[in-house]
PDB file of C-alpha atoms in Angstrom:
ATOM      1  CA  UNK A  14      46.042  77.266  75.586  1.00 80.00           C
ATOM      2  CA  UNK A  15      43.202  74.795  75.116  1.00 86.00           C
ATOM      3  CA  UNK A  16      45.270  71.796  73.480  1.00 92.00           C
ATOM      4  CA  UNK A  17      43.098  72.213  69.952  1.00 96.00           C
ATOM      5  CA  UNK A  18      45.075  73.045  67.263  1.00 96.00           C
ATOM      6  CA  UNK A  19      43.662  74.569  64.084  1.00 97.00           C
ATOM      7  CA  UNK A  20      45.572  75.423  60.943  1.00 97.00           C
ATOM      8  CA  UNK A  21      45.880  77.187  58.981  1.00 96.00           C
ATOM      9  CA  UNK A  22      45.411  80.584  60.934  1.00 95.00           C
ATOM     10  CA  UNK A  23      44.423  82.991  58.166  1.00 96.00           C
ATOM     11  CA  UNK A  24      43.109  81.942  54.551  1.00 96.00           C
ATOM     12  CA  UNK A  25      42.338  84.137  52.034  1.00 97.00           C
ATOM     13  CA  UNK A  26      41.119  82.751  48.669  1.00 97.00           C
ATOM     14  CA  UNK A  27      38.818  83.738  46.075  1.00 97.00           C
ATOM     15  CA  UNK A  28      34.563  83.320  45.143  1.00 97.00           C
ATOM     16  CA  UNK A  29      34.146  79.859  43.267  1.00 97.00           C
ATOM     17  CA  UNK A  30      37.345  77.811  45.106  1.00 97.00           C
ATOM     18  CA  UNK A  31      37.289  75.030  47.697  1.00 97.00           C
ATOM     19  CA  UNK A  32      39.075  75.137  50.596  1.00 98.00           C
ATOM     20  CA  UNK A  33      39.943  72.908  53.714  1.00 98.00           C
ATOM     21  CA  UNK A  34      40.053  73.689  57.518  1.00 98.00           C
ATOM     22  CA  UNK A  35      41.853  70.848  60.134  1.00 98.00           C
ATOM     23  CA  UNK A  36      41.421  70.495  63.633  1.00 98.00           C
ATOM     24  CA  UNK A  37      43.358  68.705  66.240  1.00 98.00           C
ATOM     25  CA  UNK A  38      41.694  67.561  69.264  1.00 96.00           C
ATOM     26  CA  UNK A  39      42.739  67.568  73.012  1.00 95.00           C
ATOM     27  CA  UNK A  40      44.430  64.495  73.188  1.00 93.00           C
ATOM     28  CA  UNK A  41      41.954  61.885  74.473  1.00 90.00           C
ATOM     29  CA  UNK A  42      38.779  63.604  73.474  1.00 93.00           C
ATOM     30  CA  UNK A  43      36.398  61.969  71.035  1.00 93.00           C
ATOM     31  CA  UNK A  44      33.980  64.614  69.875  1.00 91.00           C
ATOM     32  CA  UNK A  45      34.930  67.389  67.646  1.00 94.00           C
ATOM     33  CA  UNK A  46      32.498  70.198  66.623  1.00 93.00           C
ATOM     34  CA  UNK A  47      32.802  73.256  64.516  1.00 95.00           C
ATOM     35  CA  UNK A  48      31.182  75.938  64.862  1.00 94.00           C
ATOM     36  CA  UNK A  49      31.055  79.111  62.161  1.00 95.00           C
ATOM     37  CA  UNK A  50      31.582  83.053  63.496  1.00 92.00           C
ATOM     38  CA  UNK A  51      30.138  86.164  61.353  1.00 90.00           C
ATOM     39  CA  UNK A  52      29.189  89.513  62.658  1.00 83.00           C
ATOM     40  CA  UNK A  53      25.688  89.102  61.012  1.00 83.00           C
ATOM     41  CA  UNK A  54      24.657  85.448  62.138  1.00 83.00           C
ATOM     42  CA  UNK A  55      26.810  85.085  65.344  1.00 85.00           C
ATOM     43  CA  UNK A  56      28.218  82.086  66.400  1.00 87.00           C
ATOM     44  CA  UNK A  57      26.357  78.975  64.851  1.00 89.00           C
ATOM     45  CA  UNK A  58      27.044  75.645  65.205  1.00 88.00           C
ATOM     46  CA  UNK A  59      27.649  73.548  62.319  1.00 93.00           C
ATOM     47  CA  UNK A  60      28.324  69.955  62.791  1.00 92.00           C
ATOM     48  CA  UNK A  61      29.413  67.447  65.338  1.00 91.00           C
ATOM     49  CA  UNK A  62      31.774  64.014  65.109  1.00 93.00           C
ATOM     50  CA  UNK A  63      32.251  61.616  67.891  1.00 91.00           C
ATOM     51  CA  UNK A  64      34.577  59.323  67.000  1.00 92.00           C
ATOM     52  CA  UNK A  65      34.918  59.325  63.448  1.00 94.00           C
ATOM     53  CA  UNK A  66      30.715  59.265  63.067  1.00 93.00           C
ATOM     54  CA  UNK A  67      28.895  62.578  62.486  1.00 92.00           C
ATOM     55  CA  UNK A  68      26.689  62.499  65.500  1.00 87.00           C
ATOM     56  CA  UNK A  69      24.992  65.863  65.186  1.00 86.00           C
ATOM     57  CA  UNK A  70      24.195  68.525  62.607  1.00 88.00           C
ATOM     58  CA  UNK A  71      23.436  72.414  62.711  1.00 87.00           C
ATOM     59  CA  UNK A  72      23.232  75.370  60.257  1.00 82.00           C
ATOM     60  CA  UNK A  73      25.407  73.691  57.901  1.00 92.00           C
ATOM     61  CA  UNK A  74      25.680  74.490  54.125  1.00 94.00           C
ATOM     62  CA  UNK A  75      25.415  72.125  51.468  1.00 95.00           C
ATOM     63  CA  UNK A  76      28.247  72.986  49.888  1.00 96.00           C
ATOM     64  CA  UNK A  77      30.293  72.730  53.050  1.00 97.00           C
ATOM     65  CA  UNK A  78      31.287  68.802  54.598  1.00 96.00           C
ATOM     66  CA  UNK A  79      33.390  67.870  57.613  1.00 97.00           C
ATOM     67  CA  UNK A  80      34.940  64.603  58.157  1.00 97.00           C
ATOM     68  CA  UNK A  81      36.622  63.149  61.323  1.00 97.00           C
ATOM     69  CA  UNK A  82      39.700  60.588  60.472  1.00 97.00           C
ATOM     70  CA  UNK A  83      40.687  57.275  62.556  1.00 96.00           C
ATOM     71  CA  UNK A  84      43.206  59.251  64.889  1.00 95.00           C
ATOM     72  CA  UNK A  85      40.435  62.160  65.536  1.00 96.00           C
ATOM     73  CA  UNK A  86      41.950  65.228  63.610  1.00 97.00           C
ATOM     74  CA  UNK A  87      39.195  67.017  61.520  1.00 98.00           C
ATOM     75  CA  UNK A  88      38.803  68.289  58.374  1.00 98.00           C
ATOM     76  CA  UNK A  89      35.923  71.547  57.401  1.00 98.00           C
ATOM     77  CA  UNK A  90      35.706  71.309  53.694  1.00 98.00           C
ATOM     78  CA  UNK A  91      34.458  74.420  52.218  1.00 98.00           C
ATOM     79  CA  UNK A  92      33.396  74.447  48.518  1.00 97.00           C
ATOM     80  CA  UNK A  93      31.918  77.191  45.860  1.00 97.00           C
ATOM     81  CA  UNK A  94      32.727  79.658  48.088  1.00 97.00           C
ATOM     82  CA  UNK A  95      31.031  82.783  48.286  1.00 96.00           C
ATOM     83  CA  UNK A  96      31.921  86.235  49.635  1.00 96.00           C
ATOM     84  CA  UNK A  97      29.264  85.707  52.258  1.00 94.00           C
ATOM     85  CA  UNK A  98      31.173  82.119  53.650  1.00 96.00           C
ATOM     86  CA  UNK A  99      34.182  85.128  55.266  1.00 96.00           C
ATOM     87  CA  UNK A 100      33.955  84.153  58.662  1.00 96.00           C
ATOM     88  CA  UNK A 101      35.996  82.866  61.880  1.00 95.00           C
ATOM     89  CA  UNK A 102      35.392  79.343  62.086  1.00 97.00           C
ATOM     90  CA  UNK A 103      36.295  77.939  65.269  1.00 95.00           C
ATOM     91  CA  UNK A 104      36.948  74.179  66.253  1.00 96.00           C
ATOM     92  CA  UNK A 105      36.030  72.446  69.864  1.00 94.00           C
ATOM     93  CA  UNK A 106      36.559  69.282  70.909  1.00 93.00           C
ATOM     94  CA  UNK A 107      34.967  67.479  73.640  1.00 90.00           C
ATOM     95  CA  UNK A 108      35.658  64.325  76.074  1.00 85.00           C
ATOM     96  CA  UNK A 109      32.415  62.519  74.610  1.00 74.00           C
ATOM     97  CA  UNK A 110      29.076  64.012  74.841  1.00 63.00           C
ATOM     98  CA  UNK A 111      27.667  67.427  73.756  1.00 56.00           C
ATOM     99  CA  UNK A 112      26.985  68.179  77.763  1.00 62.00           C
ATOM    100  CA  UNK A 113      30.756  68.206  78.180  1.00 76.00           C
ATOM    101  CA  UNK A 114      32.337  71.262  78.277  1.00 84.00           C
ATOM    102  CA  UNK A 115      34.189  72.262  75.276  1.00 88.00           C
ATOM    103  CA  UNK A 116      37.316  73.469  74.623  1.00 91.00           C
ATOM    104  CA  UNK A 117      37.540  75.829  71.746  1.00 93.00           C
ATOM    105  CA  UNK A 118      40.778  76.155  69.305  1.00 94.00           C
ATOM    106  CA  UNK A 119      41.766  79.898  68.569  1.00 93.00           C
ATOM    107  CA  UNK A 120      40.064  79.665  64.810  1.00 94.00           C
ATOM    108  CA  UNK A 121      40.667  80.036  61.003  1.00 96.00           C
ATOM    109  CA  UNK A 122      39.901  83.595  59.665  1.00 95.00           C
ATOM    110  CA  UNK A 123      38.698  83.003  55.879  1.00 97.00           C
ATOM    111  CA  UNK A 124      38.372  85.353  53.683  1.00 97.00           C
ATOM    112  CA  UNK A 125      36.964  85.037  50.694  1.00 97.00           C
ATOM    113  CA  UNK A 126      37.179  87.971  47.603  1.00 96.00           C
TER     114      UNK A 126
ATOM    115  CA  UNK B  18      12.279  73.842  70.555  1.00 69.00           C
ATOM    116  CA  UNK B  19      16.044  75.349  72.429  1.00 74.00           C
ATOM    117  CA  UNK B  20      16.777  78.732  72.269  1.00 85.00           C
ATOM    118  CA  UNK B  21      18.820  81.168  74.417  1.00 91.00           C
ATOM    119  CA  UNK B  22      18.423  85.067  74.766  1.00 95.00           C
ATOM    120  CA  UNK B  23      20.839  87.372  75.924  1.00 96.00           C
ATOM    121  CA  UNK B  24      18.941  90.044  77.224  1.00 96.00           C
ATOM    122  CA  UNK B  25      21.868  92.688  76.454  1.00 95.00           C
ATOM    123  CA  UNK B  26      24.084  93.083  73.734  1.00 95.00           C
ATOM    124  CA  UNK B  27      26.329  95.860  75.309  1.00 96.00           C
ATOM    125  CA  UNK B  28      26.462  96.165  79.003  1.00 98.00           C
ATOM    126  CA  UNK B  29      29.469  98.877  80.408  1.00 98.00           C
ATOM    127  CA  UNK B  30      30.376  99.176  84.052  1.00 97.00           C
ATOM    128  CA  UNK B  31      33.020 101.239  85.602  1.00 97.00           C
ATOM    129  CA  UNK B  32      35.843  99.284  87.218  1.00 97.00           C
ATOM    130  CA  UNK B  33      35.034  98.166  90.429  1.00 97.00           C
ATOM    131  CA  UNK B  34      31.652  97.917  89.904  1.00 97.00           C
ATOM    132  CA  UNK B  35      29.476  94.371  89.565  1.00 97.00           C
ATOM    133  CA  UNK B  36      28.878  92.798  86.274  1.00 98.00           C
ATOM    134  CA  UNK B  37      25.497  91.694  85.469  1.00 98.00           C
ATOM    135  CA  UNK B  38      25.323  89.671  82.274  1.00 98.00           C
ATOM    136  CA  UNK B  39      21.513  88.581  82.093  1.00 98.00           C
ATOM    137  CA  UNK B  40      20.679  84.858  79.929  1.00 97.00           C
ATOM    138  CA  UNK B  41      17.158  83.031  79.385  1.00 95.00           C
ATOM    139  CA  UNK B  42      16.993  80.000  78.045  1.00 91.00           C
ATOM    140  CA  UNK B  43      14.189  77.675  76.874  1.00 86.00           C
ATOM    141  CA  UNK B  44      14.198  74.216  76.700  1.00 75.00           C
ATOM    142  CA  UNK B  45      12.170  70.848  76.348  1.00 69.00           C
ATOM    143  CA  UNK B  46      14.884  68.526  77.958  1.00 72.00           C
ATOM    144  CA  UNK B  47      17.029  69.727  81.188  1.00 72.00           C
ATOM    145  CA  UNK B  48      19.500  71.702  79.762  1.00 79.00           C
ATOM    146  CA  UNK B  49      23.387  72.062  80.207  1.00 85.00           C
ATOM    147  CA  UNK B  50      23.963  75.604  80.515  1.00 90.00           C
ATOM    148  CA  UNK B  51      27.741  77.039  79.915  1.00 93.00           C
ATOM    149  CA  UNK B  52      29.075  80.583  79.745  1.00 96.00           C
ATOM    150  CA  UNK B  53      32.154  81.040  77.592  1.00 96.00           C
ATOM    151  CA  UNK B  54      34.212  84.427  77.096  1.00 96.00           C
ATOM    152  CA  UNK B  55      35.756  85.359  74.035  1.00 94.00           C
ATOM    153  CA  UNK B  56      38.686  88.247  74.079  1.00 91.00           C
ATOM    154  CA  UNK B  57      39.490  90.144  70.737  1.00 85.00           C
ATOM    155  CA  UNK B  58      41.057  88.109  68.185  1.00 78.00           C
ATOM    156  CA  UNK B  59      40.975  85.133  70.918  1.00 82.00           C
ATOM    157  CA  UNK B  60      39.208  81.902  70.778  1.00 85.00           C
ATOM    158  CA  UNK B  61      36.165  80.698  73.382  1.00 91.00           C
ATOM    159  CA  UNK B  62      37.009  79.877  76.784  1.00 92.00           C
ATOM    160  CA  UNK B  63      34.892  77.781  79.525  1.00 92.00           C
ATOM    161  CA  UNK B  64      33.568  80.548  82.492  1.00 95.00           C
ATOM    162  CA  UNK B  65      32.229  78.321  84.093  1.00 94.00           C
ATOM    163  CA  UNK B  66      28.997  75.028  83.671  1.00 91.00           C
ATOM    164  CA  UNK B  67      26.244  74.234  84.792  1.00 89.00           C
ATOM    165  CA  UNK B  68      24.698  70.632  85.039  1.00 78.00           C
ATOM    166  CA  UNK B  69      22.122  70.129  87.491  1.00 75.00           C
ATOM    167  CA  UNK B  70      24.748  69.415  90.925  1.00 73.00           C
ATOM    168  CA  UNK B  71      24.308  73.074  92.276  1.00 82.00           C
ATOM    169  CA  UNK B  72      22.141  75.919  91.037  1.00 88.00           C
ATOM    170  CA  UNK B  73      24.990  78.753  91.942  1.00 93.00           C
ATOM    171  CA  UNK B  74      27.992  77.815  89.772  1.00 93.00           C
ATOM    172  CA  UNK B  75      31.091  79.546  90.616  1.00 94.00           C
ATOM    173  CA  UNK B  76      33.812  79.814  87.504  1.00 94.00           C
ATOM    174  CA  UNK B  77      36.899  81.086  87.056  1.00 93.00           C
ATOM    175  CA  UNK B  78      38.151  84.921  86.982  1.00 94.00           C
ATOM    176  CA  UNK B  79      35.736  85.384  89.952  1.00 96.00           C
ATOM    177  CA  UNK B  80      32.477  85.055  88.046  1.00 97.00           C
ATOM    178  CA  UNK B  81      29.344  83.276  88.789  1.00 97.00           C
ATOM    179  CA  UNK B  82      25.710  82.239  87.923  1.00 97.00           C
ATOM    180  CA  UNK B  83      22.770  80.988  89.264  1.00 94.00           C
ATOM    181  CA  UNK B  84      20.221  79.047  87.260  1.00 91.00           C
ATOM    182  CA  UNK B  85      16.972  79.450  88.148  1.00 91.00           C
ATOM    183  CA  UNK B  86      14.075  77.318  86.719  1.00 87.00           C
ATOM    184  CA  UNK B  87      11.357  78.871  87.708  1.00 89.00           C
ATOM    185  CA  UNK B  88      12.809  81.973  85.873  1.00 91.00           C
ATOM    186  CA  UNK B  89      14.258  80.365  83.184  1.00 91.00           C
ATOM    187  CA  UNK B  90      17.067  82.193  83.792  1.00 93.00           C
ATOM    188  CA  UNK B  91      21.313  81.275  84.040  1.00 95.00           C
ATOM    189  CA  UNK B  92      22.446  85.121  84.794  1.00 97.00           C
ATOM    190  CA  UNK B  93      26.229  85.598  85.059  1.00 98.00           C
ATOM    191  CA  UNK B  94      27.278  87.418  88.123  1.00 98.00           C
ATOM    192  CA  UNK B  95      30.822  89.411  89.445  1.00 98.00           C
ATOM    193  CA  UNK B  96      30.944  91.722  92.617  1.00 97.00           C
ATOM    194  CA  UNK B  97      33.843  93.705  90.649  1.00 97.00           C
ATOM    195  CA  UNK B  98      34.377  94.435  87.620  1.00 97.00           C
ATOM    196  CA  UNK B  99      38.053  94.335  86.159  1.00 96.00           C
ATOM    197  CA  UNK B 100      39.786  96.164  83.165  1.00 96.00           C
ATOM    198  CA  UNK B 101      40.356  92.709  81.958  1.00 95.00           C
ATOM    199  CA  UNK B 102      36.852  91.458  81.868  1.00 96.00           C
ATOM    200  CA  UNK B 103      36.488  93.573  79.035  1.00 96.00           C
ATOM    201  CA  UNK B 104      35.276  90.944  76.552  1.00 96.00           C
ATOM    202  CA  UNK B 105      32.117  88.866  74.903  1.00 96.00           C
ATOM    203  CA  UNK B 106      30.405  86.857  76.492  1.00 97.00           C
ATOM    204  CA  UNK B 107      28.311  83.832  75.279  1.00 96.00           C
ATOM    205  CA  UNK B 108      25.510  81.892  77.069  1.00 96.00           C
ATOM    206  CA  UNK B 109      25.115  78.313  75.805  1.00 92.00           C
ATOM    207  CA  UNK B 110      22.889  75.615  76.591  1.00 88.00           C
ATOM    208  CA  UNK B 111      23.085  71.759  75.310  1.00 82.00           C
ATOM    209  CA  UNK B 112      20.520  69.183  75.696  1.00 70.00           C
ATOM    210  CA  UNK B 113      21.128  66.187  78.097  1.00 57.00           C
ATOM    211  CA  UNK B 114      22.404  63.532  75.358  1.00 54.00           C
ATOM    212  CA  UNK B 115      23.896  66.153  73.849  1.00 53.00           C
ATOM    213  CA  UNK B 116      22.937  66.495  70.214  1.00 61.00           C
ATOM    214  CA  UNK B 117      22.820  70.223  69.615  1.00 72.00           C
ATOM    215  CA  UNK B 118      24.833  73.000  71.241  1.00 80.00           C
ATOM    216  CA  UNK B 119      23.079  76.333  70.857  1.00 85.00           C
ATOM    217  CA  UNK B 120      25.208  79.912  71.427  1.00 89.00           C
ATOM    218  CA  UNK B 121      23.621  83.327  72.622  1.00 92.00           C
ATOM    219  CA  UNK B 122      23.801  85.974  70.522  1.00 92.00           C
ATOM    220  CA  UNK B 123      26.513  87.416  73.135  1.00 94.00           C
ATOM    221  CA  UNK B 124      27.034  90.664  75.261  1.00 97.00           C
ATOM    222  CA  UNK B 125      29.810  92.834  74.527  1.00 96.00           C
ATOM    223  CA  UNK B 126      30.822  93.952  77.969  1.00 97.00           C
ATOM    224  CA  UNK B 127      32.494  96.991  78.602  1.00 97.00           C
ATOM    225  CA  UNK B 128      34.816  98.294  81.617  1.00 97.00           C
ATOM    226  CA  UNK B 129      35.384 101.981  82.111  1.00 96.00           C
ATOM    227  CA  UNK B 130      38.661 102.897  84.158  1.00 94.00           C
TER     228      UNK B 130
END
């Protein structure tokens, strides 16, 4: 067990909705990053927050936007989404910097028909 | 411009035997270099890191790597392989500062009893 926390487990939801991923941190770390899993484009990294600020961004969609609140916990929003967005996306969360390790939380499966 | 390259996406070994999972890297900046294993339906974990103290990193499980600049090169290493090593494995490398966290495509490995 890593100490990140992701909920919900499984989603399954249809083309066109919105839908909204959380992540809980190892207590005391400051950065959180997600990262998106699909057997076509591998594991990619979306976006980074350190301590409430988005510090660094990756393959990220337009349509998708992350947030980090005052007490750490994370939130992946995922809009319009399309059958191709059906992926594991994974959480990790970090002491500060991108050179620490992270630990990874055991992912939300979305699937979207 | 970062990139990593796992030379092998499927790599099988008999139990018992060593485990060579092969990584090349390339970057601008000196480079954090992590491997991570991910078991079926599991999330990442943290093999082991490497950040410039020693160029053979030892990890957990019995697994290590050596990075070798001349080479490019941060290949993942075990004298004997174990039914539970079956797994993926990703190479990752950061930038120093820490702004962008780039995954290998991963190698499946296989053990044979």
């Amino acid at each position: 067990d890593s100490g990140v926390t992701q909920t919900p487990k499984h989603l399954i939801t249809a083309t066109g909705q919105r839908v909204t991923l959380r992540c809980s941190p190892r207590s005391g770390d400051l950065s959180v990053y997600w990262y998106q899993q699909s057997l076509d484009q591998g594991l990619q990294f979306l976006i980074q927050y350190y301590n409430g600020e988005e510090r660094a961004k990756g393959n990220i969609l337009e349509r998708f936007s992350a947030q980090q609140f005052p007490d750490l916990h994370s939130e992946l929003n995922l809009s319009s989404l399309e059958l191709g967005d059906s992926a594991l996306y994974f959480c990790a969360s970090s002491v500060e910097r991108g050179t620490d390790t992270q630990y990874f939380g055991p992912g939300t499966r979305l699937t979207v028909l | 411009a970062q990139s990593v390259t796992q030379l092998d996406s499927h790599v099988s070994v008999s139990e018992g035997t060593p485990v060579l999972l092969r990584c090349n890297y390339s970057s601008s900046y000196s480079p954090s270099l992590f491997w991570y294993v991910q078991h079926p339906n599991k999330g990442l974990q943290l093999l082991l890191k490497y950040t410039s103290a020693a160029t053979l990193v030892k990890g957990i499980n019995g697994f290590e790597a050596e990075f070798k600049k001349s080479e490019t090169s941060f290949h993942l290493t075990k004298p004997s392989a174990h039914m539970s090593d079956a797994a993926e494995y990703f190479c990752v490398v950061t930038l120093t500062g820490g702004f962008k966290t780039i995954f290998g495509a991963g190698t499946r490995l296989f053990v044979k009893a």
